[in-house]
Amino acid sequence: MTPLAQQLIARIGRTGPITLGDYMAECLLHPDYGYYATRDPLGVKGDFITAPEISQMFGELIGLSLAQSWLDQGAPTKIALAELGPGRGTLMADILRATKSVPGFHAALTVHFVEASPVLRKAQARAVPNAVWHDDVTTLPDLPLWLVANEFFDALPIRQFVREGTGWRERMVGVSDDTLTFGLSAAAPLAMLEHRLADTKDGDLIEHCPALPGVMQHISHKIADHGGTALIIDYGDWQSLGDTLQALSSHEKADPLAEPGTADLTAHVDFAEIASNAAPAKFSRLTPQGVFLERLGITQRAQKLATRLQGTALETHVKAHRRLTHPAEMGDLFKVISIYPVSATPPPGLEP
């Protein structure tokens, strides 16, 4: 039993079952035992790998898309280039390297990172030494905002609800025989889920991310007021339906309740919720990651890089291109959406 499991069992014994959202928040962000507070989770030695760690091409193409969007909006002379949940800073380092030759872009930007993990902040400082760090989006500057969020929203805590009649039973974390276990609350109508009665039936499980609306509304208002673009890349679909909670440890699926604080907990992103919180800005058409990257020229870039490679390095490069784009890998599972001003157009790679 992990130290965090002991604390959670004691807490539930005192005050009763907790929501899945509360459980996830403790597992991921507890200051002493939380997953992100205590380790670098990325890479072969970690628990998962993200697109920027798979290939430099991912960050290069995103950087060029953002830079072209900046040019399309008149190349403002002072902007915030921000990333939510920047991992090791690999994506931003690739963005900056790919955009060095865009006249005026680097002179205009200051890099801003929104990051909760002290361990990852140290890695980010090595990759992008001049960044400014924020605990959340509310302290981002009042400037034109070009922002990227890759695998950020999937790590925000969720709550789960099972429909019963016109009400909902919430999935809770309780204790049975000194072991953490799932259970359901009593059924009750919920105003925030009334809109889901039209597309669900008895027994359907849906997921709700409490933090998503606030994060999105803050970003959307900044972009509507000052200009800019947000590129959001994550796994999920247009609407939540079904249990997508997963735990990863050493690149393998794990029991989310087994060893709290030692595994990464994530859930699929509900892109309809992102879109519904885009006003007063606009949102683009939801697009599979593979299609997005192909529109930006990833195959041509891959072919150019391949001319300098051979042997194992070439095999790894070919596999990376496939992993990022193929429908059977990340190409369809991951989706891309952008937020942009009413008077502007989506960044390259996306459609209105």
PDB file of C-alpha atoms in Angstrom, residues 54 88 113 125 170 186 196 217 247 273 291 295 306 325:
ATOM      1  CA  ILE A  54       8.719  10.620 -30.685  1.00  0.00           C
ATOM      2  CA  ARG A  88      10.324  18.415 -20.676  1.00  0.00           C
ATOM      3  CA  PHE A 113       4.818  27.767 -19.540  1.00  0.00           C
ATOM      4  CA  ALA A 125      14.320  25.307 -17.761  1.00  0.00           C
ATOM      5  CA  GLU A 170     -21.873   9.579  -9.707  1.00  0.00           C
ATOM      6  CA  ALA A 186     -27.747   7.766  -5.307  1.00  0.00           C
ATOM      7  CA  ARG A 196     -26.743  14.974 -22.262  1.00  0.00           C
ATOM      8  CA  GLN A 217     -12.942  30.462 -21.282  1.00  0.00           C
ATOM      9  CA  ALA A 247      -3.696   4.319 -15.545  1.00  0.00           C
ATOM     10  CA  GLU A 273     -16.859  20.779 -24.329  1.00  0.00           C
ATOM     11  CA  VAL A 291      -4.566  14.543 -41.364  1.00  0.00           C
ATOM     12  CA  ARG A 295      -1.546  18.933 -44.458  1.00  0.00           C
ATOM     13  CA  ALA A 306      15.616  10.425 -44.134  1.00  0.00           C
ATOM     14  CA  THR A 325       0.258   9.790 -38.611  1.00  0.00           C
TER      15      THR A 325
END
